[in-house]
Short mmCIF file of C-alpha atoms in Angstrom, two decimals:
data_model
loop_
_atom_site.label_atom_id
_atom_site.label_comp_id
_atom_site.label_asym_id
_atom_site.label_seq_id
_atom_site.Cartn_x
_atom_site.Cartn_y
_atom_site.Cartn_z
CA MET A 185 71.68 30.61 11.57
CA LYS A 186 70.56 33.24 9.22
CA ASN A 187 70.26 30.60 6.39
CA LEU A 188 67.79 28.84 8.51
CA PRO A 189 64.42 30.34 7.04
CA VAL A 190 65.59 29.74 3.54
CA ARG A 191 67.06 26.01 4.50
CA LEU A 192 63.11 25.64 6.20
CA GLY A 193 61.68 26.85 3.12
CA LEU A 194 63.58 24.54 0.84
CA LEU A 195 62.34 21.75 3.14
CA VAL A 196 59.01 22.48 3.10
CA VAL A 197 59.18 22.66 -0.81
CA GLY A 198 60.92 19.72 -0.93
CA LEU A 199 58.71 17.85 0.83
CA LEU A 200 55.53 19.41 -0.75
CA GLY A 201 57.51 18.23 -4.53
CA THR A 202 57.75 14.64 -2.65
CA LEU A 203 53.95 15.04 -2.13
CA ILE A 204 52.81 16.02 -4.93
CA SER A 205 55.00 13.46 -6.50
CA ALA A 206 53.52 10.40 -4.79
CA ASP A 207 50.12 12.22 -5.49
CA ALA A 208 50.71 11.97 -9.32
CA GLN A 209 51.70 8.30 -9.29
CA THR A 210 48.48 7.52 -7.64
CA ALA A 211 45.02 6.23 -8.67
CA ARG A 212 42.17 8.51 -8.19
CA ASN A 213 38.67 7.22 -8.12
CA PRO A 214 36.40 7.22 -10.31
CA VAL A 215 39.34 5.25 -12.01
CA LEU A 216 37.62 5.30 -15.59
CA PHE A 217 35.67 9.07 -16.01
CA ALA A 218 33.67 7.30 -18.93
CA ASP A 219 30.59 5.25 -19.23
CA VAL A 220 31.56 1.40 -18.94
CA PRO A 221 28.68 0.13 -16.72
CA ASP A 222 27.83 -3.31 -15.54
CA MET A 223 31.39 -4.50 -15.45
CA ALA A 224 32.96 -8.01 -15.16
CA MET A 225 36.29 -8.66 -14.59
CA ILE A 226 38.95 -11.35 -14.24
CA ARG A 227 42.66 -12.00 -13.95
CA VAL A 228 44.29 -14.58 -15.71
CA GLY A 229 48.26 -14.27 -15.00
CA ASP A 230 49.07 -10.78 -14.54
CA THR A 231 46.92 -9.41 -16.76
CA TYR A 232 42.94 -8.07 -16.34
CA TYR A 233 40.24 -8.36 -18.35
CA MET A 234 36.64 -6.43 -18.45
CA SER A 235 33.86 -6.69 -19.94
CA SER A 236 30.83 -4.10 -19.88
CA THR A 237 27.19 -3.10 -21.28
CA THR A 238 26.89 -1.89 -24.57
CA MET A 239 23.12 -1.96 -25.28
CA HIS A 240 21.98 -1.04 -28.70
CA LEU A 241 25.43 -0.40 -30.53
CA SER A 242 27.42 -2.49 -32.78
CA PRO A 243 29.81 -4.26 -32.31
CA GLY A 244 29.40 -5.06 -28.59
CA LEU A 245 29.98 -6.60 -25.50
CA PRO A 246 33.59 -5.14 -25.36
CA ILE A 247 36.38 -6.26 -23.76
CA MET A 248 39.16 -4.29 -22.25
CA LYS A 249 42.90 -5.03 -20.76
CA SER A 250 44.79 -3.92 -18.06
CA LYS A 251 47.85 -4.51 -16.51
CA ASP A 252 47.35 -2.40 -13.17
CA LEU A 253 43.35 -2.60 -13.05
CA VAL A 254 43.66 1.53 -13.71
CA ASN A 255 44.96 2.10 -17.16
CA TRP A 256 42.50 0.16 -19.62
CA GLN A 257 42.46 -0.58 -23.58
CA LEU A 258 39.70 -2.11 -26.03
CA VAL A 259 41.24 -5.13 -27.36
CA GLY A 260 38.17 -6.18 -29.16
CA TYR A 261 34.59 -7.31 -28.91
CA ALA A 262 32.58 -10.67 -28.48
CA TYR A 263 30.10 -9.93 -31.28
CA ASP A 264 29.47 -7.48 -34.28
CA THR A 265 25.81 -7.69 -34.58
CA LEU A 266 23.90 -9.66 -31.81
CA ALA A 267 21.12 -10.58 -33.99
CA ASN A 268 19.44 -9.70 -37.85
CA VAL A 269 16.11 -8.30 -36.48
CA ASP A 270 14.05 -4.85 -37.14
CA ALA A 271 14.58 -3.18 -33.15
CA LEU A 272 18.57 -3.73 -33.84
CA ASN A 273 18.60 -2.81 -37.39
CA LEU A 274 16.58 0.45 -36.76
CA THR A 275 14.20 -0.39 -39.61
CA ASN A 276 10.17 -0.83 -40.04
CA GLY A 277 10.22 2.17 -37.34
CA LYS A 278 11.65 -0.04 -34.21
CA SER A 279 14.52 0.74 -32.50
CA THR A 280 16.33 -1.47 -29.08
CA TYR A 281 17.14 2.05 -26.82
CA GLY A 282 17.44 0.90 -23.53
CA ARG A 283 17.45 -2.64 -24.12
CA GLY A 284 19.68 -4.77 -26.22
CA SER A 285 22.46 -6.66 -24.66
CA TRP A 286 22.45 -6.03 -20.96
CA ALA A 287 25.25 -7.07 -17.80
CA SER A 288 27.75 -9.57 -19.20
CA SER A 289 29.55 -11.99 -16.92
CA LEU A 290 33.45 -12.82 -17.96
CA ARG A 291 34.62 -16.23 -17.02
CA TYR A 292 38.21 -18.11 -17.80
CA HIS A 293 37.90 -21.68 -17.43
CA ASN A 294 40.31 -24.56 -18.66
CA GLY A 295 41.87 -22.39 -21.27
CA ILE A 296 38.98 -21.07 -22.81
CA TYR A 297 37.55 -17.54 -22.08
CA TYR A 298 33.38 -17.25 -21.54
CA ALA A 299 31.66 -14.05 -22.35
CA THR A 300 27.80 -13.81 -21.86
CA THR A 301 25.03 -11.61 -22.10
CA PHE A 302 21.03 -11.64 -22.29
CA ALA A 303 19.12 -9.44 -24.49
CA GLN A 304 15.43 -8.35 -23.74
CA THR A 305 15.07 -7.51 -27.61
CA THR A 306 15.25 -11.30 -28.58
CA GLY A 307 14.46 -13.04 -25.36
CA LYS A 308 18.02 -14.94 -25.71
CA THR A 309 20.89 -15.62 -23.64
CA TYR A 310 24.11 -15.61 -25.18
CA ILE A 311 27.45 -17.55 -24.95
CA TYR A 312 30.61 -16.43 -26.49
CA THR A 313 33.45 -18.43 -26.28
CA THR A 314 37.36 -18.29 -27.17
CA ARG A 315 40.93 -19.21 -26.50
CA ASP A 316 42.15 -16.14 -27.30
CA ILE A 317 40.31 -13.20 -25.64
CA GLU A 318 42.46 -10.38 -27.34
CA LYS A 319 42.36 -11.82 -31.32
CA GLY A 320 39.58 -14.00 -31.13
CA PRO A 321 37.77 -15.49 -33.38
CA TRP A 322 34.41 -15.96 -30.92
CA LYS A 323 32.25 -18.89 -31.03
CA ALA A 324 28.52 -18.14 -30.26
CA VAL A 325 25.36 -19.91 -28.98
CA SER A 326 22.17 -18.68 -27.78
CA PHE A 327 19.17 -20.12 -25.99
CA SER A 328 15.97 -19.42 -24.56
CA PRO A 329 14.89 -17.60 -22.13
CA ALA A 330 17.08 -14.20 -21.62
CA TYR A 331 18.24 -15.06 -17.95
CA HIS A 332 18.17 -11.72 -16.12
CA ASP A 333 21.68 -10.08 -14.90
CA HIS A 334 23.15 -13.85 -14.71
CA THR A 335 26.59 -14.76 -13.67
CA LEU A 336 28.11 -17.86 -15.32
CA PHE A 337 29.70 -20.19 -12.60
CA PHE A 338 32.13 -23.14 -13.00
CA ASP A 339 32.38 -25.16 -10.01
CA ASP A 340 35.17 -27.31 -8.59
CA ASP A 341 33.22 -30.37 -9.32
CA GLY A 342 32.88 -29.54 -12.87
CA ARG A 343 29.23 -28.40 -12.78
CA VAL A 344 28.33 -25.31 -14.57
CA TYR A 345 25.67 -23.18 -13.49
CA LEU A 346 24.03 -19.24 -13.79
CA ILE A 347 22.64 -17.39 -11.11
CA TYR A 348 19.83 -14.72 -12.09
CA GLY A 349 17.11 -12.67 -11.39
CA ALA A 350 16.01 -9.50 -9.41
CA GLY A 351 15.15 -10.23 -5.65
CA LYS A 352 14.34 -13.74 -5.93
CA LEU A 353 17.26 -15.24 -7.36
CA ARG A 354 17.42 -18.39 -8.87
CA LEU A 355 19.89 -20.91 -9.86
CA VAL A 356 19.84 -23.23 -13.22
CA GLU A 357 22.90 -25.73 -14.34
CA LEU A 358 23.87 -25.77 -17.47
CA THR A 359 25.80 -28.37 -19.96
CA ALA A 360 29.29 -28.94 -19.18
CA ASP A 361 30.41 -26.61 -22.14
CA ALA A 362 27.91 -23.97 -21.18
CA SER A 363 26.17 -24.13 -24.30
CA GLY A 364 22.84 -24.51 -23.04
CA VAL A 365 20.76 -25.39 -20.53
CA LYS A 366 21.31 -29.02 -18.98
CA PRO A 367 18.78 -31.35 -19.98
CA GLY A 368 15.89 -32.64 -17.23
CA THR A 369 17.61 -30.17 -15.20
CA THR A 370 15.00 -27.84 -12.50
CA GLU A 371 15.54 -24.59 -11.85
CA GLN A 372 15.83 -23.74 -8.14
CA ILE A 373 15.00 -20.86 -5.92
CA LEU A 374 18.51 -19.61 -4.19
CA ILE A 375 17.78 -16.47 -2.36
CA GLU A 376 14.01 -16.14 -1.74
CA ASN A 377 14.56 -12.30 -1.32
CA ALA A 378 18.05 -11.19 -1.89
CA SER A 379 17.43 -7.57 -0.93
CA LEU A 380 16.31 -8.01 2.81
CA PRO A 381 20.30 -7.24 4.18
CA SER A 382 19.15 -3.65 3.02
CA GLY A 383 15.54 -3.67 4.56
CA THR A 384 12.00 -4.28 3.71
CA GLY A 385 10.74 -1.11 2.14
CA GLY A 386 10.79 -1.73 -1.43
CA GLY A 387 12.62 -0.26 -4.21
CA LEU A 388 15.16 -1.73 -6.52
CA PRO A 389 15.30 -5.62 -6.01
CA ALA A 390 18.64 -7.36 -5.82
CA GLU A 391 20.04 -7.94 -8.85
CA GLY A 392 23.22 -7.58 -10.85
CA SER A 393 24.44 -11.20 -9.63
CA GLN A 394 28.14 -11.94 -9.23
CA LEU A 395 29.49 -14.87 -8.16
CA PHE A 396 32.72 -16.03 -6.53
CA LYS A 397 34.59 -18.67 -5.00
CA VAL A 398 37.32 -17.81 -2.30
CA ASN A 399 39.04 -20.12 0.34
CA GLY A 400 35.92 -22.64 0.04
CA LYS A 401 33.43 -20.61 0.22
CA TYR A 402 30.79 -19.11 -1.95
CA TYR A 403 30.28 -15.06 -2.07
CA LEU A 404 27.42 -13.30 -4.08
CA PHE A 405 27.50 -9.80 -4.89
CA ASN A 406 24.35 -8.22 -5.88
CA ILE A 407 22.85 -4.47 -5.71
CA THR A 408 19.97 -3.48 -4.37
CA TRP A 409 18.27 0.23 -4.14
CA PRO A 410 16.11 0.65 -0.61
CA ARG A 411 13.26 3.10 -1.28
CA GLY A 412 14.36 6.56 0.42
CA GLY A 413 18.40 5.17 0.15
CA MET A 414 20.76 4.92 -2.32
CA ARG A 415 22.32 2.35 -4.60
CA THR A 416 23.82 -0.36 -2.12
CA VAL A 417 26.01 -3.53 -2.35
CA VAL A 418 24.59 -6.69 -0.84
CA ILE A 419 27.05 -9.85 -0.27
CA HIS A 420 25.62 -13.05 0.53
CA ARG A 421 28.19 -16.03 1.53
CA ALA A 422 27.78 -19.79 1.69
CA ASP A 423 29.30 -22.98 2.41
CA ARG A 424 27.26 -24.73 -0.39
CA LEU A 425 26.13 -23.40 -3.32
CA THR A 426 22.84 -24.29 -2.70
CA GLY A 427 22.77 -22.64 0.58
CA PRO A 428 21.92 -21.62 3.21
CA TRP A 429 22.94 -18.14 2.20
CA GLU A 430 23.77 -15.26 4.71
CA GLY A 431 23.70 -11.66 3.65
CA ARG A 432 24.82 -8.31 4.66
CA ILE A 433 25.40 -5.08 3.26
CA GLY A 434 28.70 -4.76 1.79
CA LEU A 435 28.78 -0.62 1.32
CA GLN A 436 26.62 1.93 0.93
CA ASP A 437 28.62 5.11 0.18
CA ARG A 438 27.72 7.80 -2.53
CA GLY A 439 25.60 5.17 -4.75
CA VAL A 440 28.53 3.12 -5.54
CA ALA A 441 27.46 -0.30 -6.23
CA GLN A 442 27.03 -3.47 -8.44
CA GLY A 443 30.46 -5.22 -9.19
CA GLY A 444 32.18 -8.06 -7.77
CA LEU A 445 35.97 -9.28 -6.50
CA ILE A 446 39.41 -9.13 -8.15
CA ASP A 447 42.60 -9.66 -6.40
CA THR A 448 46.28 -8.79 -7.59
CA PRO A 449 49.09 -11.57 -8.13
CA ASP A 450 50.66 -9.94 -4.74
CA GLY A 451 47.27 -10.86 -2.93
CA ARG A 452 45.53 -7.90 -2.71
CA TRP A 453 41.71 -7.44 -3.18
CA PHE A 454 39.48 -5.10 -4.79
CA ALA A 455 35.70 -4.70 -5.49
CA TYR A 456 35.05 -3.16 -8.93
CA LEU A 457 31.72 -1.07 -8.79
CA PHE A 458 30.35 1.96 -10.67
CA ARG A 459 28.16 4.93 -9.73
CA ASP A 460 25.83 6.70 -11.63
CA SER A 461 27.31 9.90 -12.89
CA GLY A 462 24.44 12.04 -15.03
CA GLY A 463 25.21 12.83 -18.55
CA VAL A 464 28.53 10.70 -18.94
CA GLY A 465 27.00 7.54 -17.81
CA ARG A 466 27.64 5.04 -15.30
CA ILE A 467 31.46 5.24 -14.32
CA PRO A 468 33.79 2.64 -12.56
CA TYR A 469 35.28 2.76 -9.14
CA LEU A 470 37.79 0.71 -7.08
CA VAL A 471 37.26 0.20 -3.53
CA PRO A 472 40.09 -1.93 -1.41
CA VAL A 473 38.94 -4.73 0.05
CA ARG A 474 40.20 -6.38 3.47
CA TRP A 475 38.99 -9.94 4.74
CA GLU A 476 37.62 -10.10 8.15
CA ASP A 477 35.73 -13.02 10.05
CA GLY A 478 35.69 -14.86 6.38
CA TRP A 479 33.79 -11.73 4.86
CA PRO A 480 34.98 -8.89 2.26
CA VAL A 481 34.80 -5.73 4.01
CA LEU A 482 34.73 -2.95 1.29
CA GLY A 483 35.80 0.68 1.38
CA VAL A 484 38.34 2.96 4.07
CA ASP A 485 35.78 3.00 7.38
CA GLY A 486 33.23 1.90 4.84
CA LYS A 487 33.78 5.07 2.79
CA VAL A 488 34.64 4.77 -1.33
CA PRO A 489 38.37 6.76 -0.93
CA GLU A 490 39.36 9.05 -3.35
CA THR A 491 43.14 7.68 -3.90
CA LEU A 492 44.10 3.81 -4.34
CA ASP A 493 47.50 2.12 -3.61
CA LEU A 494 47.33 1.63 -7.73
CA PRO A 495 49.48 3.50 -10.59
CA ALA A 496 48.38 6.49 -11.71
CA SER A 497 45.57 6.37 -14.83
CA LYS A 498 47.74 8.04 -18.02
CA GLY A 499 44.28 8.84 -19.56
CA LEU A 500 41.48 7.38 -21.39
CA MET A 501 42.93 8.45 -24.37
CA PRO A 502 43.67 6.15 -26.84
CA GLY A 503 42.27 3.48 -24.74
CA LEU A 504 38.73 3.91 -24.54
CA VAL A 505 38.50 6.62 -26.82
CA ALA A 506 40.69 8.24 -29.67
CA SER A 507 40.82 10.71 -32.59
CA ASP A 508 40.76 9.03 -36.25
CA GLU A 509 42.01 10.97 -38.92
CA PHE A 510 40.36 8.06 -41.50
CA THR A 511 43.52 7.28 -43.00
CA ARG A 512 44.03 3.17 -43.36
CA LYS A 513 46.76 1.57 -44.08
CA LYS A 514 47.19 -1.84 -45.81
CA GLY A 515 45.90 -4.44 -43.24
CA ASP A 516 44.38 -1.74 -41.03
CA PRO A 517 40.96 -2.54 -39.54
CA ALA A 518 38.12 -0.36 -41.33
CA LEU A 519 37.31 1.37 -37.95
CA PRO A 520 39.34 1.07 -34.46
CA LEU A 521 37.63 -0.26 -32.08
CA VAL A 522 36.84 3.05 -30.08
CA TRP A 523 34.21 3.03 -32.54
CA GLN A 524 30.27 1.86 -32.80
CA TRP A 525 27.71 1.92 -34.65
CA ASN A 526 24.06 3.30 -33.23
CA HIS A 527 22.36 0.00 -33.97
CA ASN A 528 23.58 -2.28 -36.57
CA PRO A 529 25.00 -0.60 -39.68
CA ASP A 530 24.03 -0.95 -43.11
CA ASN A 531 27.93 -2.20 -44.44
CA ASP A 532 26.64 -0.83 -47.95
CA LEU A 533 26.18 2.93 -47.08
CA TRP A 534 29.59 3.47 -45.54
CA SER A 535 33.32 3.54 -46.13
CA VAL A 536 37.06 4.70 -45.52
CA ALA A 537 37.88 3.52 -48.62
CA GLU A 538 35.75 5.12 -51.41
CA ARG A 539 37.88 8.69 -50.83
CA LYS A 540 41.22 8.36 -49.01
CA GLY A 541 41.20 10.08 -45.89
CA TYR A 542 37.70 10.15 -45.16
CA LEU A 543 34.58 8.70 -44.07
CA ARG A 544 31.83 8.81 -46.19
CA LEU A 545 28.24 8.24 -44.75
CA ARG A 546 25.53 7.42 -47.89
CA THR A 547 21.78 7.50 -47.32
CA GLY A 548 19.77 4.62 -48.35
CA ARG A 549 16.31 5.75 -47.24
CA THR A 550 14.70 8.80 -45.93
CA ASP A 551 14.27 9.15 -41.89
CA THR A 552 12.54 11.52 -39.40
CA SER A 553 14.95 12.23 -36.76
CA PHE A 554 18.41 11.67 -35.46
CA VAL A 555 17.59 9.06 -33.24
CA MET A 556 15.88 6.84 -35.84
CA ALA A 557 18.88 7.54 -38.77
CA ARG A 558 21.13 4.56 -39.67
CA ASN A 559 24.57 4.41 -39.84
CA THR A 560 25.26 6.88 -37.08
CA LEU A 561 29.00 6.27 -35.52
CA THR A 562 29.47 6.94 -31.99
CA GLN A 563 32.26 6.52 -29.29
CA ARG A 564 31.93 7.74 -25.93
CA THR A 565 32.33 11.24 -24.22
CA ILE A 566 34.73 11.36 -21.33
CA GLY A 567 34.64 13.44 -17.86
CA PRO A 568 35.07 15.90 -16.55
CA GLU A 569 34.90 17.72 -19.76
CA CYS A 570 35.71 16.90 -23.49
CA ALA A 571 35.33 18.21 -27.06
CA GLY A 572 35.28 16.16 -30.33
CA THR A 573 35.32 18.06 -33.76
CA THR A 574 35.28 17.22 -37.41
CA LEU A 575 35.63 18.69 -40.80
CA LEU A 576 32.58 17.99 -42.65
CA ASP A 577 32.41 18.14 -46.54
CA ALA A 578 28.96 18.86 -47.47
CA SER A 579 28.93 19.11 -51.45
CA ASN A 580 27.44 15.74 -52.13
CA LEU A 581 24.60 16.38 -49.81
CA LYS A 582 20.78 15.96 -51.65
CA ASP A 583 17.86 18.06 -50.92
CA GLY A 584 16.70 17.42 -47.46
CA ASP A 585 19.98 15.79 -46.30
CA PHE A 586 21.11 16.98 -42.82
CA ALA A 587 24.66 15.65 -41.63
CA GLY A 588 27.26 16.73 -38.78
CA LEU A 589 28.49 16.03 -35.42
CA GLY A 590 25.96 14.87 -32.50
CA LEU A 591 25.48 14.05 -29.00
CA LEU A 592 23.45 11.02 -28.87
CA GLN A 593 20.76 10.35 -25.81
CA LYS A 594 17.32 10.47 -25.80
CA ASN A 595 17.58 14.70 -25.19
CA PHE A 596 20.07 14.78 -27.92
CA GLY A 597 21.89 17.79 -29.67
CA LEU A 598 23.12 18.02 -32.72
CA VAL A 599 25.34 20.71 -35.15
CA GLY A 600 25.57 20.23 -38.90
CA VAL A 601 24.62 21.15 -42.37
CA LYS A 602 20.98 20.84 -43.69
CA ALA A 603 20.42 21.15 -47.63
CA GLU A 604 17.59 22.93 -48.72
CA ALA A 605 16.08 24.56 -51.99
CA GLY A 606 19.93 24.81 -53.42
CA SER A 607 21.28 26.18 -50.09
CA ARG A 608 22.99 25.05 -47.02
CA PHE A 609 22.72 25.98 -43.60
CA VAL A 610 24.67 25.37 -40.68
CA VAL A 611 21.90 24.44 -37.91
CA MET A 612 21.85 23.51 -34.32
CA VAL A 613 19.28 20.93 -33.12
CA SER A 614 18.24 20.25 -29.69
CA ALA A 615 16.20 18.09 -27.67
CA GLY A 616 16.64 19.04 -24.57
CA SER A 617 13.13 19.78 -24.30
CA GLY A 618 12.45 15.99 -24.96
CA LYS A 619 11.58 16.67 -28.51
CA PRO A 620 14.30 18.00 -31.38
CA VAL A 621 13.69 21.74 -31.90
CA GLU A 622 15.99 23.60 -34.65
CA VAL A 623 17.55 26.42 -32.27
CA GLN A 624 19.36 28.19 -34.87
CA ARG A 625 20.39 28.33 -38.49
CA VAL A 626 23.35 30.31 -40.20
CA PRO A 627 23.67 30.44 -44.27
CA LEU A 628 26.62 28.59 -45.40
CA SER A 629 28.30 29.60 -48.49
CA ARG A 630 30.86 27.06 -49.11
CA LYS A 631 31.06 23.12 -49.19
CA THR A 632 33.01 22.48 -46.18
CA VAL A 633 32.59 23.54 -42.66
CA TYR A 634 34.20 22.73 -39.12
CA LEU A 635 32.01 21.43 -36.31
CA LYS A 636 32.52 21.26 -32.62
CA ALA A 637 30.53 19.91 -29.44
CA GLU A 638 31.60 20.59 -25.87
CA CYS A 639 31.01 18.60 -22.77
CA ASP A 640 31.22 19.88 -19.13
CA PHE A 641 30.66 16.96 -16.93
CA ARG A 642 32.29 19.09 -13.80
CA ASP A 643 30.26 18.46 -10.65
CA ARG A 644 27.53 17.12 -12.59
CA LYS A 645 27.06 20.51 -14.59
CA ASP A 646 26.01 18.12 -17.98
CA THR A 647 26.37 20.85 -20.29
CA ALA A 648 27.26 20.99 -23.86
CA ARG A 649 28.06 23.70 -25.94
CA PHE A 650 27.86 23.53 -30.02
CA PHE A 651 30.25 25.71 -32.76
CA TYR A 652 31.12 26.00 -35.99
CA SER A 653 34.11 27.45 -37.81
CA LEU A 654 35.34 28.25 -41.50
CA ASP A 655 38.84 28.19 -40.93
CA GLY A 656 39.42 25.29 -38.08
CA LYS A 657 40.90 28.25 -35.99
CA ALA A 658 37.93 30.87 -35.18
CA TRP A 659 35.31 29.21 -33.55
CA LEU A 660 31.77 30.72 -33.57
CA PRO A 661 28.80 29.55 -31.00
CA ILE A 662 25.81 28.47 -32.48
CA GLY A 663 22.00 27.44 -30.92
CA GLU A 664 22.12 27.10 -27.05
CA PRO A 665 23.38 25.26 -24.12
CA LEU A 666 22.32 21.60 -24.43
CA LYS A 667 21.40 20.20 -20.86
CA MET A 668 22.27 16.26 -20.64
CA PRO A 669 20.39 14.18 -18.75
CA TYR A 670 21.11 10.78 -18.24
CA THR A 671 17.73 9.12 -19.32
CA ILE A 672 16.40 5.54 -18.60
CA PRO A 673 14.71 5.31 -22.45
CA HIS A 674 18.39 5.13 -24.10
CA PHE A 675 20.06 3.86 -20.58
CA MET A 676 23.75 5.09 -21.79
CA GLY A 677 26.18 8.11 -21.26
CA TYR A 678 25.76 10.73 -24.02
CA ARG A 679 28.12 9.66 -26.94
CA PHE A 680 29.43 11.85 -29.53
CA GLY A 681 28.08 10.91 -33.15
CA LEU A 682 28.63 11.46 -36.96
CA PHE A 683 25.50 11.38 -38.73
CA ASN A 684 23.62 11.68 -42.30
CA TYR A 685 20.12 11.08 -42.86
CA ALA A 686 17.84 12.12 -45.88
CA ALA A 687 14.76 13.92 -45.05
CA LYS A 688 13.35 13.84 -48.86
CA GLU A 689 15.21 11.53 -50.96
CA PRO A 690 18.20 8.59 -50.53
CA GLY A 691 21.36 8.93 -52.46
CA GLY A 692 23.33 11.84 -51.03
CA PHE A 693 26.44 11.31 -48.93
CA ALA A 694 28.51 13.22 -46.50
CA ASP A 695 32.30 12.89 -46.33
CA PHE A 696 33.77 13.37 -42.88
CA ASP A 697 37.76 14.28 -42.93
CA TYR A 698 38.76 13.37 -39.51
CA PHE A 699 37.21 13.17 -35.87
CA ARG A 700 39.34 14.52 -33.47
CA VAL A 701 38.52 14.00 -29.33
CA ASN A 702 40.54 15.66 -26.60
CA ASP A 703 39.95 16.20 -22.47
CA THR A 704 39.89 19.79 -22.24
CA ILE A 705 37.10 22.42 -23.28
CA THR A 706 37.65 25.92 -24.61
CA GLN A 707 34.57 27.59 -23.78
CA PRO A 708 33.89 26.36 -19.90
CA SER A 709 30.18 26.54 -18.69
CA THR A 710 28.90 29.16 -16.58
CA ASN A 711 25.94 27.59 -15.79
#
């Protein structure tokens, strides 16, 4: 009996090990701690595909792929550029921050994939089609007007519809190939006030429509935001598309809302939704669904669970974010899919071929601010924390040029090199107050410098710090911490950005040796 305590101890350790091992194999919410808002999702066989909103970025309307609903990778974009207009090109003083292409719809019908979106910037609705969602090519058609937050729907009788609008939801019929509005069709009101199930106290009207047909019934998902309440899932159902519709609250927990339904090959159901999460953006959650009396019932006792009966996440790298050494083998794409330009690029002013192993950003005009500069190359930040580093060769900056690493949003932060009067300085700029201010500058006596930005999104700290190094090992802080609020004018989580713009004369260029991202920081925020 003298060995009983030891045996009990070993048993406890074994049980704890089993629990820890089991937990390590379990997915956790949020399933993606990154800005992937307005998701639309389909399953084709045993493969899931998802689209999302990228607004002003180019290329746009990203397509992601997963085998387990948790681990996702970018496989392509529906378009390279949405349209050739000043606001999308960042020309003539115009931009499309907070606009561009919004919530998409994703469908698979008769061997064809459909990815659709709409843009306030152009006033149009866009339909992209392909037979190969992973490789393309995509065919594009567009037509007016811009049908707000629409859901594309192919009914069993072969007719095709868009449901769209906010509060008052409408139905319009399209042609059989979804290439435009069906001639002679008449739009009709589908639901007079889709917000009604959540109360009548105003707030955000029901929008973000996504329609599904399950066992012969129609189910329409929307988001609404009652005044004084939280973001709420509202579900309507009907036996006929034209109604009558009955509605109820589908979920009201932690503001997790907007999305729809997805089923697994083994017959389980989930709702894919997202949550506003401050500076990192709007992040996806999965919520278990059970069916009761012909209604989808979301959550566990009405709550969003912390864990899910799905495989654990393997991390967001390299599926959604990735390091890049800017070395390219023959046949490689010029830029991996993780990169998106801030607005449409000027393709004559960037290269990964002019200097082997480097990204070169040339200036072709003068600009007055970071947010109006063309050819800023961006990718997502990720939570709960992350860091981005680069090595900048500033040899060929002209007087007035500013190049470096930024965190892009309205209240942006920058660390980089400014060339002034024959000298170079490492500079930190903060727009934390809403307007850019040079916080600190340090003389630079060499042509190259290492730059780093660290983001802490834990517990909504939403704080960034900036550093520079002369050897890539000893990092020196510069400037001040940047608070990273999520602002509606940009309507997007903070993104890392490599930039170069001229304040006095065009023609200079900056060379970036690499960009490396990781999911840890060396200088934890104390705020």
